[in-house]
mmCIF file of C-alpha atoms in Angstrom:
data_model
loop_
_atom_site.group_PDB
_atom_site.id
_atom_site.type_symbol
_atom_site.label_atom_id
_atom_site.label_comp_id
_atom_site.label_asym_id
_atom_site.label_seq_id
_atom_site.Cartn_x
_atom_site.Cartn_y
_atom_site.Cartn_z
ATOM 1 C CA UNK A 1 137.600 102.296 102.409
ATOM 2 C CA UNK A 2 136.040 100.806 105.249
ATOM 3 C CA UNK A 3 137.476 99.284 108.327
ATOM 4 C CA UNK A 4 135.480 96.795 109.709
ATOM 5 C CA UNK A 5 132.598 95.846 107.253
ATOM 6 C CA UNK A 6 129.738 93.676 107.964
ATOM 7 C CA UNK A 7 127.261 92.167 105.336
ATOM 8 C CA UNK A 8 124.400 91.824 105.619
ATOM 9 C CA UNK A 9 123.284 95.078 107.328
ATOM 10 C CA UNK A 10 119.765 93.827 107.466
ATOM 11 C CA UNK A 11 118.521 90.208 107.756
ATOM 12 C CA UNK A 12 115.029 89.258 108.239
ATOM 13 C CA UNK A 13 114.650 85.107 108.950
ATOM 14 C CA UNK A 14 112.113 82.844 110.380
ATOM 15 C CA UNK A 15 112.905 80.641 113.241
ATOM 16 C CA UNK A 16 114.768 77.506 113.115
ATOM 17 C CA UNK A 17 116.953 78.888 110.186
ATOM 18 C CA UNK A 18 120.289 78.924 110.064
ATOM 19 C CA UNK A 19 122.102 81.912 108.993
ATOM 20 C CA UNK A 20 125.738 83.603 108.649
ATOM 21 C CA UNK A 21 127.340 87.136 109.184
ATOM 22 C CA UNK A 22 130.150 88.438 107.590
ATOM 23 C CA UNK A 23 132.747 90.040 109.094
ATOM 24 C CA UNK A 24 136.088 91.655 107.514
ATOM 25 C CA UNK A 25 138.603 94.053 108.531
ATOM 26 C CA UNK A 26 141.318 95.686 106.818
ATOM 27 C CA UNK A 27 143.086 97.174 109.787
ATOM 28 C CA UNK A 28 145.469 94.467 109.643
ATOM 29 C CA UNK A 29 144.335 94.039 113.345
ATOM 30 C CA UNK A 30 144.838 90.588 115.164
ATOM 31 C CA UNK A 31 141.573 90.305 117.363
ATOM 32 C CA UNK A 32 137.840 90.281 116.301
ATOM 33 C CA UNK A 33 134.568 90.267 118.361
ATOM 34 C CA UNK A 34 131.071 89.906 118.072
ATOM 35 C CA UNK A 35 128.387 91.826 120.071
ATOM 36 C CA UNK A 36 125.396 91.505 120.705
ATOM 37 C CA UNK A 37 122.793 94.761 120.980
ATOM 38 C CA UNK A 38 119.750 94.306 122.426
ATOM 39 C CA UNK A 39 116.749 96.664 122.132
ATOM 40 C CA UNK A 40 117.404 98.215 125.414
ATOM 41 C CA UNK A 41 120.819 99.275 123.817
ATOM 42 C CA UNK A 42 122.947 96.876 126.407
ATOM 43 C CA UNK A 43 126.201 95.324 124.306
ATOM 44 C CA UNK A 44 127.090 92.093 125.203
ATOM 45 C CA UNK A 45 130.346 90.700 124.156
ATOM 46 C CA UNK A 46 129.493 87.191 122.348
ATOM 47 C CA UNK A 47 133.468 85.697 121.223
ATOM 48 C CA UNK A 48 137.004 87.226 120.768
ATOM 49 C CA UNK A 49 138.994 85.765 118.645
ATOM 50 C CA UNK A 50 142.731 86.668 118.795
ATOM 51 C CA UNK A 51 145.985 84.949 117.352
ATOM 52 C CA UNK A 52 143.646 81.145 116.518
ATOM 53 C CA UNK A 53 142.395 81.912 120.261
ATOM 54 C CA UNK A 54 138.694 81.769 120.746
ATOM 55 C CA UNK A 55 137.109 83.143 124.036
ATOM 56 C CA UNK A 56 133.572 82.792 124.591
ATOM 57 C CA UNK A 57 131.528 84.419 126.598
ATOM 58 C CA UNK A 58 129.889 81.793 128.885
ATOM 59 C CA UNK A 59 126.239 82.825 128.479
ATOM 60 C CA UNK A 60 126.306 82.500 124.189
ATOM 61 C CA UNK A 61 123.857 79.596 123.408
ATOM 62 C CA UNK A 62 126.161 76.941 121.295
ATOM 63 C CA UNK A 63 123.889 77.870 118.613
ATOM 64 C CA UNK A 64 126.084 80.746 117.885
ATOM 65 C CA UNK A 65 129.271 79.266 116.210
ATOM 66 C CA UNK A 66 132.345 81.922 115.803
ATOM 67 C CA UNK A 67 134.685 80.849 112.427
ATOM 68 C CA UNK A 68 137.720 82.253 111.405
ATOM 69 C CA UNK A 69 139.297 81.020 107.987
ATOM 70 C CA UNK A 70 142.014 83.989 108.168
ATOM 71 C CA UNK A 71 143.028 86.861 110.481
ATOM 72 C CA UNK A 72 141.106 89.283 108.498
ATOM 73 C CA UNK A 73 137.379 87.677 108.892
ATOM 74 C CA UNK A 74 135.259 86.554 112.121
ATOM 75 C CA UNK A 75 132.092 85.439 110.497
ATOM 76 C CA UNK A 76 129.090 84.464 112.828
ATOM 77 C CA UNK A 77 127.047 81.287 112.401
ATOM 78 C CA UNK A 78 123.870 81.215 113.813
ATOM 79 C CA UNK A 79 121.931 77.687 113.871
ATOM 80 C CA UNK A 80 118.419 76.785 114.923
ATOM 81 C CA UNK A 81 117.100 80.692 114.810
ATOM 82 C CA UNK A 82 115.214 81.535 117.911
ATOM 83 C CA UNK A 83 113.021 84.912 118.345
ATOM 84 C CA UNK A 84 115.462 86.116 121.144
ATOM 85 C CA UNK A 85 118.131 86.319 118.695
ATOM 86 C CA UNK A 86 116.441 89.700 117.149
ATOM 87 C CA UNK A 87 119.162 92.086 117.965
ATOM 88 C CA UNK A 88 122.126 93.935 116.154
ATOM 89 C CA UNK A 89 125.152 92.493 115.984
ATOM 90 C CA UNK A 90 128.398 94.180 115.763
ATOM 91 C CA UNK A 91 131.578 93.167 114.448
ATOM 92 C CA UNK A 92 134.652 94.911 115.639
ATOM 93 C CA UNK A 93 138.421 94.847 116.136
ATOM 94 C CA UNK A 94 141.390 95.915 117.552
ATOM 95 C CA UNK A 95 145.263 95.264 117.983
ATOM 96 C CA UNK A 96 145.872 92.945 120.626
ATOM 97 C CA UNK A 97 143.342 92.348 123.454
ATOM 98 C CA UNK A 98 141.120 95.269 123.917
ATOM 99 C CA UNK A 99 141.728 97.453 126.463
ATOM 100 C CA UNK A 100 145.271 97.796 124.884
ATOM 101 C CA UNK A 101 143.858 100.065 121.758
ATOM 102 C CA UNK A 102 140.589 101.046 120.508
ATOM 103 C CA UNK A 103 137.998 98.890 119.124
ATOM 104 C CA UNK A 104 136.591 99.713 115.705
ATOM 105 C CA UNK A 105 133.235 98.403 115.315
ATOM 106 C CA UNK A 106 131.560 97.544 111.750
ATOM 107 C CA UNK A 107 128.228 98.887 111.099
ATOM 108 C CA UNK A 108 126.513 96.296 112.290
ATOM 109 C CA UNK A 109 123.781 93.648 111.153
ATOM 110 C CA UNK A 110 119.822 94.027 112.307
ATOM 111 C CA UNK A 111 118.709 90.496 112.390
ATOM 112 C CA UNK A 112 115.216 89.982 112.784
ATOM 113 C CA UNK A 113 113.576 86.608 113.304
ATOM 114 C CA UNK A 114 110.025 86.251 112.734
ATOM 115 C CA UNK B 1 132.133 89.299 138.624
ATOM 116 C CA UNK B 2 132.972 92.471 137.490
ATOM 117 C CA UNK B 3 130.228 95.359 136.611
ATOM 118 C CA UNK B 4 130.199 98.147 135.122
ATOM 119 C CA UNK B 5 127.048 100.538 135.731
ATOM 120 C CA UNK B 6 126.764 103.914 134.543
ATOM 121 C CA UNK B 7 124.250 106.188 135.405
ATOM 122 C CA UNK B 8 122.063 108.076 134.517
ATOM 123 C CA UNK B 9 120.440 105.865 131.985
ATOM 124 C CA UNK B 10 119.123 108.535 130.296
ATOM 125 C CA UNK B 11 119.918 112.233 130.006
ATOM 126 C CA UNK B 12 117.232 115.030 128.105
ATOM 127 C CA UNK B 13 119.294 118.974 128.151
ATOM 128 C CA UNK B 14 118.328 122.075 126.584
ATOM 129 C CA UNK B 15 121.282 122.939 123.885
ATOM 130 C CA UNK B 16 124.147 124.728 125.601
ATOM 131 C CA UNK B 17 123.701 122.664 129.119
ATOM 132 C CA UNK B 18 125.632 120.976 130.204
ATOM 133 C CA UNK B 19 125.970 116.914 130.764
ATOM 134 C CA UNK B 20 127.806 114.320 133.120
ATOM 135 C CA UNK B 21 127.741 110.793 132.792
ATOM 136 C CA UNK B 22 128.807 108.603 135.391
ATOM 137 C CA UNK B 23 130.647 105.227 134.702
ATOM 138 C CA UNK B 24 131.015 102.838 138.177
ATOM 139 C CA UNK B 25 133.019 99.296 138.496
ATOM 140 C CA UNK B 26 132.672 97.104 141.218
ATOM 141 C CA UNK B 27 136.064 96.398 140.712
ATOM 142 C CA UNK B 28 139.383 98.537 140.026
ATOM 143 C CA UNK B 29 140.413 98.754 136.513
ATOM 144 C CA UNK B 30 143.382 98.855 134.543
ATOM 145 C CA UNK B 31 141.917 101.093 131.792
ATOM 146 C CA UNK B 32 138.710 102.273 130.901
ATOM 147 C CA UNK B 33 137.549 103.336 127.805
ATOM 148 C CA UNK B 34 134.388 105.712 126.384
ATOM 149 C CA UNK B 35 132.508 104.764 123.021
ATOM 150 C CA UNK B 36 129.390 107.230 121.750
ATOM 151 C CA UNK B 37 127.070 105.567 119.592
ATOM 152 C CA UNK B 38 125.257 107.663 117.773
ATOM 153 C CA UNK B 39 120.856 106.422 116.847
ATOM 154 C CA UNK B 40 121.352 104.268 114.161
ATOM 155 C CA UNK B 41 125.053 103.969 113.924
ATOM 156 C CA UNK B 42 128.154 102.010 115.908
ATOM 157 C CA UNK B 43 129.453 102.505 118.706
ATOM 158 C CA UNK B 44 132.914 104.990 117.771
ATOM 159 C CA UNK B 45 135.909 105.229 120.434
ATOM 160 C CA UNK B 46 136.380 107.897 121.972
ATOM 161 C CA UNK B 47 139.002 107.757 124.342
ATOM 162 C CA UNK B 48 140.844 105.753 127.204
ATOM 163 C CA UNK B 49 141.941 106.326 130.407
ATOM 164 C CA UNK B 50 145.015 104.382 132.475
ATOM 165 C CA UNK B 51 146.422 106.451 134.642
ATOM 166 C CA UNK B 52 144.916 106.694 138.291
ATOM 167 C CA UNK B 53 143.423 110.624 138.515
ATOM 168 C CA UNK B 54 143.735 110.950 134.590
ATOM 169 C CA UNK B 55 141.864 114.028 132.894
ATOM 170 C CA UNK B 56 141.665 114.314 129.041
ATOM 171 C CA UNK B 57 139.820 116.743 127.064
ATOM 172 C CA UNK B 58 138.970 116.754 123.767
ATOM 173 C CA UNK B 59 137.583 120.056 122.900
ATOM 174 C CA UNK B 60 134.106 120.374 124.656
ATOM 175 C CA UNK B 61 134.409 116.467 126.639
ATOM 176 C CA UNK B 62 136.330 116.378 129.493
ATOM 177 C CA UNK B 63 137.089 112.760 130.818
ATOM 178 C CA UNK B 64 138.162 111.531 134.330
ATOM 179 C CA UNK B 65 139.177 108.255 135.642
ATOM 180 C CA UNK B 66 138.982 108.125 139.406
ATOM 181 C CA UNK B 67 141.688 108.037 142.121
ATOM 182 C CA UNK B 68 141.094 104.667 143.128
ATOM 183 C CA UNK B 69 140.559 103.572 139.290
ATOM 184 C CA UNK B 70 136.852 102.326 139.711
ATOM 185 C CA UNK B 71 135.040 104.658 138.481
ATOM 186 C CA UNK B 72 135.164 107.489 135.643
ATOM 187 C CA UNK B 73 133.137 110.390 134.201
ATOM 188 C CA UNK B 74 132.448 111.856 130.612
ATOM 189 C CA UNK B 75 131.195 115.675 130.699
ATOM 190 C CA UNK B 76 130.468 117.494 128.058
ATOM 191 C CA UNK B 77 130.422 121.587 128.139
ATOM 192 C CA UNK B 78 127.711 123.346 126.174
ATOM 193 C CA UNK B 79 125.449 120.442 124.001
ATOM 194 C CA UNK B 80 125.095 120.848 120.892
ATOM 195 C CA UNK B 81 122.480 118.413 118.925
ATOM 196 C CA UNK B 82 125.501 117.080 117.304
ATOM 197 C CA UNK B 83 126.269 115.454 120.627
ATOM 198 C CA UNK B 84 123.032 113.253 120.682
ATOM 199 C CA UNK B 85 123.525 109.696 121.409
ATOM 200 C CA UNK B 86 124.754 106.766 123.790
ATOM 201 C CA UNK B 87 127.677 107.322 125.544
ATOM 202 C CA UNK B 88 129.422 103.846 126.560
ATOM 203 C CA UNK B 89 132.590 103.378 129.116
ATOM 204 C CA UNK B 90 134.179 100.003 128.915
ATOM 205 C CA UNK B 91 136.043 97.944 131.394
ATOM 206 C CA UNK B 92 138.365 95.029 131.333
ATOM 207 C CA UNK B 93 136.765 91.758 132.009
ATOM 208 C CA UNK B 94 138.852 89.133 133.931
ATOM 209 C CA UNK B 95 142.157 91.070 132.445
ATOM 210 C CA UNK B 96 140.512 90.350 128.195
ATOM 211 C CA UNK B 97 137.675 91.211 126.955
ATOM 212 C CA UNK B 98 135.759 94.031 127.257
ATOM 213 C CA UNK B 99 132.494 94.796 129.301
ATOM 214 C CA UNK B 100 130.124 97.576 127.988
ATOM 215 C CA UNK B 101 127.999 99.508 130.386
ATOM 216 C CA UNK B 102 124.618 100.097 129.605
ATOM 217 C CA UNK B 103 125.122 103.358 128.564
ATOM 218 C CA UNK B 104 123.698 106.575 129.072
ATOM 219 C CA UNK B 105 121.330 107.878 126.167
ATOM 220 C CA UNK B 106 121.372 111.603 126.052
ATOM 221 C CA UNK B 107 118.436 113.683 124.044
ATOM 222 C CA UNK B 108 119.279 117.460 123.394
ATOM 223 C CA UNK B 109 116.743 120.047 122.492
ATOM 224 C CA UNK B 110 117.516 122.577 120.230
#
């Protein structure tokens, strides 16, 4: 059974699409993140959501909308596609804030925007 | 605002060398934490660190978080190819979230 499962694991879109990324976890764990990898491997933490808290990382374009509809799913919205946006992204999630416990990352989702 | 840098970027060893990857913050930390990502996967925790001097091993990895709690080190004893991948420390960020350095990537050659 997995964790922390993302779908899809591969989306291909051209730009000014919008799109969505699931995100669930079974963990029964009370924060979820996005990242961001670029192709230079650098992960870049987008949102954490914890307890109806949302913190975003000041440099996420407010293209990239974060929604919750229960503790167990941080989906991603991503409006207005732009060819920068080609990364992975990664789902994860831990119990409380992390730094507390371990993170458990999905498998992530290649996006590619053509 | 707070960095982490870890160096070197990347890391090529014959199998059975050894490796050291260094993980700096311009700040002190509460706790760090080490992630290995292997190509084509996510990245998988490996361990964290709290205590100032702190030394954990896990089989062939030995892990160190520094006196003065800004900086840390992952070495691993004998490579095997088993170890190939990124290897990722990760600091607290303005006392939440998380900040990823940029990882070291390390190649081994059988």
């Amino acid at each position: 059974d997995t964790a922390v499962s993302q779908t899809p694991k591969y989306l291909v879109t051209q730009m000014g699409n919008d799109k969505s990324i699931k995100c669930e976890q079974n963990l029964g764990h009370d924060t979820m993140y996005w990242y961001k990898q670029d192709s230079k491997k650098f992960l870049k933490i987008m949102f954490s959501y914890n307890n109806k808290e949302l913190i975003i990382n000041e440099t996420v374009p407010n293209r990239f909308s974060p929604k919750s509809p229960d503790k167990a799913h941080l989906n991603l919205h991503i409006n207005s596609l732009e060819l920068g946006d080609s990364a992975v992204y990664f789902c994860a999630s831990s119990q409380g804030r992390q730094g507390r416990t371990e993170a458990f990352f999905g498998q992530g989702t290649r996006l590619t925007v053509v | 605002g707070q960095q982490v840098m870890q160096i070197p970027q990347y890391q090529h060893v014959q199998e059975g060398e050894d490796f050291t990857t260094y993980c700096n913050s311009s700040t002190t930390l509460s706790n760090i934490q080490w992630y290995k990502q292997r190509p084509g996967g996510h990245p998988v925790f490996l361990i964290q660190l709290v205590k100032s001097g702190e030394v954990k091993k896990q089989k062939r990895l030995t892990f160190q978080f520094g006196e003065a709690k800004k900086n840390s080190s992952l070495h691993i004893t004998a490579t095997q190819t088993t170890d190939v991948g990124t290897y990722f420390c990760a600091g607290p960020h303005r006392g939440q979230n998380f900040v990823f350095g940029p990882g070291t990537r390390l190649s081994v050659l059988p």
